[in-house]
C-alpha angles and dihedrals in degrees: 000000000000093000092054119103094186109120092204090062094050095045093047091051093048090049089056092062095100091053092048091049091047090052091051091048091051089055090058123084127249118312093004090075094055092041093054092051091049094047093046093054090048094048097043101038114014107035099057090057092050091053094046090053089060096055115119095250090055105030107080090208090058094225094138130219118323143146129238125230090252091054094049090049090052092047090054091047090051091050093049095046092046090050134008116340117230112174093192091065092051092055092048092053091048090057091072118100121236092242091053093048094049093048096047097043091047091053092045094050090048089060093054133143083041093087096187093050091048093049092049092055093045089054086075089078115095113251096013103066128112123285123286118246089266091055093230095129099038096099090047100051120031093061092056091046092052091045089060093050092044090055088057098049133026088211090073118078118217114245100241121161090227094056095042091051089056095056110088121225095026096112123204113354112258123183096219131113095249091056093046093051090052090050090047091052092050092049093049092048090052090050090055091051094049094045090051088055091047091055092047094051116122124220125189115226127214092230110119120216115211125198140160114246120176090339094308128112108239123195122197137158124247115237111206135170116244129180106230092211094237113134124192112221127185087250091057093042092054089050090051094049090046088052092050093054095043093047090054090047093055097034095248114162117228109212119199115228 
């Protein structure tokens, strides 16, 4: 999948996201299925708009973009339900105060696009910081930290197992910053390739061109290059790779349009 440069393959896979999510929800028990669907819609569609509305050029108070404690708790819940659930992590995140969350996330977002600086500041939140020296918390924390930053900017891919597994040459998954930055670079490079192909795509118009050639009326169709306006972001690419892996897991066929 990742090696493919065919836009039809990528678009078809992205379009299959609702079916992949539905299959994952169906595999959950009881209320967890409905909760995952609700949280995913909130994280993917609602939350980015809430954050944008708080940016300095939009917010009349000039406070800048930030997240509330409730939002960080919901982000963590979304991450755990979409992947592996760890109740201990949820309780740690809930122990943060709203004032602390707003201050730290605001400072972290202000450092972006310096990813490393943003991640370092976010590590001040309980339950979402970097690993301890022993490494015991590494697989519990970095994913949540990245999920927070990915909610702020579409140029940051979420660190899902499913997406990382789909990127060749990454080796064994490691929940450390060095591994994530390598994954982030690969995702951004692929976005550049796909967007270059999007811009180069040719569409045939229905506008006929008439001309006189050797006394005969000739009709032909103009072939012009048009940019469709679709832009691949790391956020969308992660979603597409996640869909690819989940579809294969549940035996869902991805049909190209």
